[in-house]
Tab-separated table of C-alpha atoms and ligand atoms in Angstrom:
chain	number	residue	atom	x	y	z
A	1	MET	CA	1.302	93.293	18.054
A	2	ARG	CA	4.073	92.847	16.200
A	3	ARG	CA	4.977	96.683	15.374
A	4	GLN	CA	5.069	99.903	16.696
A	5	GLN	CA	1.602	101.816	17.039
A	6	GLY	CA	1.862	105.900	17.354
A	7	GLY	CA	-1.098	107.270	19.041
A	8	GLU	CA	-1.469	110.977	18.366
A	9	ILE	CA	-3.771	113.018	20.266
A	10	SER	CA	-4.307	116.584	21.685
A	11	GLY	CA	-6.884	118.892	21.668
A	12	GLU	CA	-8.537	121.211	19.122
A	13	GLY	CA	-5.782	123.130	16.305
A	14	ALA	CA	-2.909	121.612	17.331
A	15	GLY	CA	-1.433	120.631	13.847
A	16	LYS	CA	-1.732	116.662	15.073
A	17	SER	CA	-2.635	115.733	11.323
A	18	THR	CA	0.291	117.821	9.645
A	19	GLN	CA	2.676	116.378	12.372
A	20	ALA	CA	1.358	112.794	11.981
A	21	ARG	CA	1.778	113.405	7.672
A	22	ARG	CA	5.170	114.598	8.244
A	23	LEU	CA	6.123	111.463	10.509
A	24	ARG	CA	4.891	108.833	8.257
A	25	THR	CA	7.246	110.755	5.338
A	26	ARG	CA	10.314	110.416	7.339
A	27	LEU	CA	8.900	106.562	8.152
A	28	GLU	CA	8.271	105.781	4.750
A	29	GLU	CA	11.787	107.418	3.989
A	30	LEU	CA	13.756	104.764	6.033
A	31	GLY	CA	11.472	102.029	3.876
A	32	HIS	CA	9.113	101.224	6.186
A	33	LYS	CA	5.546	100.743	5.185
A	34	VAL	CA	3.153	102.742	7.214
A	35	THR	CA	-0.850	103.195	7.258
A	36	LEU	CA	-1.694	106.799	8.981
A	37	THR	CA	-4.968	106.751	10.064
A	38	ARG	CA	-8.095	108.940	12.404
A	39	GLU	CA	-10.412	108.497	14.727
A	40	PRO	CA	-13.049	108.486	14.636
A	41	GLY	CA	-12.994	107.412	11.363
A	42	GLY	CA	-10.088	105.116	9.254
A	43	SER	CA	-12.514	102.466	7.918
A	44	PRO	CA	-15.603	102.507	5.798
A	45	GLY	CA	-18.171	101.754	8.880
A	46	ALA	CA	-16.060	104.276	11.140
A	47	GLU	CA	-16.074	107.006	8.777
A	48	ALA	CA	-20.025	106.697	8.694
A	49	ILE	CA	-20.273	106.896	12.729
A	50	ARG	CA	-17.903	109.790	12.673
A	51	ALA	CA	-20.457	111.773	10.813
A	52	LEU	CA	-22.884	110.957	13.701
A	53	LEU	CA	-20.032	112.399	15.951
A	54	VAL	CA	-18.879	115.314	14.701
A	55	THR	CA	-21.572	117.364	13.506
A	56	GLY	CA	-25.234	118.733	14.160
A	57	ASP	CA	-26.519	119.732	17.850
A	58	THR	CA	-23.928	119.631	20.878
A	59	ASN	CA	-26.112	117.836	22.854
A	60	ARG	CA	-27.973	115.267	20.294
A	61	TRP	CA	-26.266	112.726	22.429
A	62	THR	CA	-26.770	110.888	25.785
A	63	PRO	CA	-23.363	110.656	27.458
A	64	LEU	CA	-23.510	106.659	26.952
A	65	GLY	CA	-24.450	106.530	23.270
A	66	GLU	CA	-21.868	108.883	22.833
A	67	ALA	CA	-19.347	107.134	24.346
A	68	LEU	CA	-20.966	103.469	22.465
A	69	LEU	CA	-20.674	105.016	19.527
A	70	HIS	CA	-17.034	106.382	19.675
A	71	PHE	CA	-16.526	102.356	20.613
A	72	ALA	CA	-18.368	100.843	17.616
A	73	ALA	CA	-16.457	103.135	15.325
A	74	ARG	CA	-12.917	102.080	17.525
A	75	GLN	CA	-14.296	98.515	17.237
A	76	GLU	CA	-14.855	98.594	13.077
A	77	HIS	CA	-11.347	100.588	13.045
A	78	LEU	CA	-9.402	97.990	14.666
A	79	ALA	CA	-10.984	94.979	12.496
A	80	HIS	CA	-10.944	96.494	9.151
A	81	THR	CA	-7.308	98.522	9.205
A	82	ILE	CA	-4.904	98.826	12.516
A	83	ARG	CA	-4.833	94.908	13.094
A	84	PRO	CA	-4.686	93.950	9.572
A	85	ALA	CA	-2.124	96.586	8.984
A	86	LEU	CA	-0.319	95.870	11.954
A	87	SER	CA	-0.634	91.942	10.744
A	88	ARG	CA	1.267	92.680	7.490
A	89	GLY	CA	4.370	94.200	9.763
A	90	GLU	CA	3.557	98.015	9.019
A	91	TRP	CA	3.486	100.956	11.256
A	92	VAL	CA	0.804	102.313	12.429
A	93	ILE	CA	-0.079	105.791	13.336
A	94	CYS	CA	-3.400	107.258	14.583
A	95	ASP	CA	-4.505	110.711	14.892
A	96	ARG	CA	-6.218	110.338	18.377
A	97	PHE	CA	-7.038	106.883	19.931
A	98	VAL	CA	-8.987	105.572	23.263
A	99	ASP	CA	-7.499	108.505	25.480
A	100	SER	CA	-9.387	111.034	23.501
A	101	THR	CA	-12.443	109.019	24.921
A	102	VAL	CA	-11.267	109.453	28.639
A	103	ALA	CA	-10.976	113.000	27.879
A	104	TYR	CA	-13.838	114.053	25.857
A	105	GLN	CA	-16.636	111.498	27.135
A	106	GLY	CA	-14.948	110.417	30.605
A	107	ALA	CA	-13.452	114.015	31.851
A	108	ALA	CA	-15.319	116.551	29.961
A	109	GLN	CA	-18.797	114.879	29.336
A	110	GLY	CA	-19.029	113.008	32.559
A	111	PHE	CA	-19.381	109.962	31.390
A	112	ASP	CA	-18.236	106.854	33.703
A	113	GLN	CA	-14.620	106.354	33.886
A	114	SER	CA	-14.506	103.012	34.633
A	115	ALA	CA	-17.081	102.023	32.116
A	116	ILE	CA	-14.997	103.467	29.846
A	117	THR	CA	-11.744	101.364	31.587
A	118	ARG	CA	-14.306	98.489	30.901
A	119	LEU	CA	-15.192	99.189	27.298
A	120	ALA	CA	-11.474	99.804	26.408
A	121	GLU	CA	-10.383	96.224	27.799
A	122	LEU	CA	-13.505	94.808	25.340
A	123	VAL	CA	-12.563	96.609	22.165
A	124	VAL	CA	-8.991	97.823	22.298
A	125	GLY	CA	-7.445	95.107	24.664
A	126	ASP	CA	-3.586	94.686	24.037
A	127	THR	CA	-3.533	96.686	21.089
A	128	MET	CA	-2.600	100.149	22.430
A	129	PRO	CA	-0.119	102.451	21.064
A	130	SER	CA	3.469	101.640	21.881
A	131	LEU	CA	4.066	105.675	21.668
A	132	THR	CA	1.482	107.916	22.224
A	133	LEU	CA	2.275	111.870	21.594
A	134	ILE	CA	0.532	115.073	23.144
A	135	LEU	CA	0.771	117.990	21.354
A	136	ASP	CA	0.044	120.303	24.335
A	137	LEU	CA	-1.439	124.311	23.615
A	138	PRO	CA	-3.047	126.639	25.768
A	139	VAL	CA	-7.173	126.104	24.908
A	140	GLU	CA	-7.954	129.942	23.193
A	141	VAL	CA	-4.691	129.413	20.947
A	142	GLY	CA	-5.741	126.185	19.722
A	143	LEU	CA	-9.330	127.436	19.324
A	144	ALA	CA	-8.377	130.217	17.564
A	145	ARG	CA	-6.392	128.116	15.382
A	146	ALA	CA	-9.171	125.508	14.529
A	147	SER	CA	-11.909	128.291	13.588
A	148	ALA	CA	-9.592	130.040	11.493
A	149	ARG	CA	-8.855	126.466	9.634
A	150	ALA	CA	-12.751	126.254	9.579
A	151	THR	CA	-14.224	126.231	5.890
A	152	ALA	CA	-17.883	127.256	5.252
A	153	GLN	CA	-18.298	123.707	3.784
A	154	SER	CA	-16.877	122.125	7.222
A	155	THR	CA	-19.717	121.097	9.463
A	156	GLU	CA	-17.264	119.055	11.266
A	157	ASP	CA	-17.204	121.557	14.284
A	158	ARG	CA	-19.769	119.914	17.250
A	159	TYR	CA	-16.806	119.408	19.815
A	160	GLU	CA	-15.149	122.621	18.960
A	161	ARG	CA	-18.312	124.427	19.858
A	162	MET	CA	-18.539	122.692	23.312
A	163	GLY	CA	-16.764	125.770	25.142
A	164	THR	CA	-13.455	126.816	26.923
A	165	SER	CA	-14.115	125.161	30.183
A	166	PHE	CA	-14.874	121.915	28.380
A	167	HIS	CA	-11.658	122.468	26.282
A	168	GLU	CA	-9.791	123.256	29.942
A	169	THR	CA	-10.702	119.821	31.158
A	170	LEU	CA	-9.518	117.865	27.603
A	171	ARG	CA	-6.293	120.003	28.362
A	172	ARG	CA	-5.741	119.102	32.176
A	173	THR	CA	-7.107	115.210	31.569
A	174	PHE	CA	-4.913	114.789	28.526
A	175	LEU	CA	-1.693	116.138	30.615
A	176	GLU	CA	-2.971	113.995	33.365
A	177	ILE	CA	-2.891	110.772	31.352
A	178	ALA	CA	1.087	111.502	30.092
A	179	ARG	CA	1.804	112.254	33.857
A	180	SER	CA	0.133	108.932	34.963
A	181	GLU	CA	2.083	106.635	31.693
A	182	PRO	CA	5.164	108.186	30.936
A	183	ASP	CA	6.364	105.093	29.439
A	184	ARG	CA	3.849	105.302	26.797
A	185	CYS	CA	3.475	109.281	26.786
A	186	VAL	CA	5.260	112.091	25.720
A	187	VAL	CA	4.033	115.590	25.623
A	188	ILE	CA	5.262	118.148	22.964
A	189	ASP	CA	5.001	121.991	23.303
A	190	GLY	CA	2.278	122.573	20.238
A	191	THR	CA	2.851	126.122	20.454
A	192	GLN	CA	6.457	125.733	18.544
A	193	ASN	CA	6.534	126.161	14.949
A	194	GLU	CA	5.996	122.830	12.716
A	195	ALA	CA	9.794	122.243	12.051
A	196	GLU	CA	10.302	122.211	15.784
A	197	VAL	CA	7.395	120.199	16.447
A	198	ALA	CA	8.206	117.736	13.881
A	199	ARG	CA	12.034	117.542	15.015
A	200	GLN	CA	10.768	116.851	18.648
A	201	ILE	CA	8.344	113.976	17.247
A	202	TRP	CA	10.967	112.644	15.607
A	203	HIS	CA	13.443	112.606	18.396
A	204	SER	CA	10.267	110.943	20.712
A	205	VAL	CA	9.945	107.929	18.117
A	206	THR	CA	13.560	107.213	17.630
A	207	SER	CA	14.095	107.195	21.199
A	208	ARG	CA	11.791	105.633	22.245
A	209	LEU	CA	11.062	103.094	19.289
A	210	PRO	CA	13.319	100.851	17.431
A	211	VAL	CA	12.746	102.716	14.144
B	301	TMP	P1	-10.356	115.523	15.130
B	301	TMP	O1	-10.795	116.868	15.024
B	301	TMP	O2	-9.611	115.543	15.813
B	301	TMP	O3	-10.526	114.626	13.515
B	301	TMP	O4	-11.318	114.811	15.663
B	301	TMP	C1	-12.788	114.685	15.617
B	301	TMP	C2	-13.293	114.755	17.248
B	301	TMP	O5	-13.506	113.910	17.505
B	301	TMP	C3	-12.160	116.060	17.849
B	301	TMP	O6	-13.118	117.068	18.674
B	301	TMP	C4	-12.416	114.880	19.213
B	301	TMP	C5	-13.398	114.165	18.999
B	301	TMP	N1	-13.528	112.869	19.681
B	301	TMP	C6	-13.885	112.595	21.046
B	301	TMP	O7	-15.126	113.067	21.617
B	301	TMP	N2	-13.798	111.289	21.422
B	301	TMP	C7	-13.406	110.207	20.625
B	301	TMP	O8	-13.101	108.799	21.289
B	301	TMP	C8	-12.142	110.639	19.470
B	301	TMP	C9	-11.283	109.740	18.980
B	301	TMP	C10	-12.403	111.571	19.493
């Protein structure tokens, strides 16, 4: 990888998309070229797969089918968006990445973690983020924010409908990932106000990456 890639992940309603946009602006102000993207999605094929994953019945896929859809979307996203941006020398900020598969499909939906590891080796390889920011907040706060944000037009709530204990497992898993990979991951308290979260993100980026 020629440039740093920041992956932003967390449970629902943590304000990560807003923070990702703020981070892009700050990097651009320093003259960097930035690709801001998201998963599932981030390329035309992956956005089409996203629609299959984030809408509809909570039990519409088998665990293997669901994990493969996420990895199929990720493969298209890496091939058409992330790797080309990195080879142009850009920064890439990605709103969610492979840790979300470990948390959602592995820990919370019970899909075999060793199969996720093998799929990640195949699809992601060494295109892993240099820095992953985890915006942590209590499940009830995140779900309340996510439902307040939901509009009548938005049907992208399939994972939000999976229940509180599902989301408690997600939170615990993201924190475990952060504990097990301290060189890559930083946990930020997502209950703080937007400006304070942005300040802590910028501190993490500038202290860990050559900006
Ligand atoms: P978003 O709401 O952050 O855009 O993400 C869409 C949903 O997709 C979110 O509820 C988390 C879920 N998701 C997974 O279940 N597995 C994954 O690998 C990714 C990237 C997202």
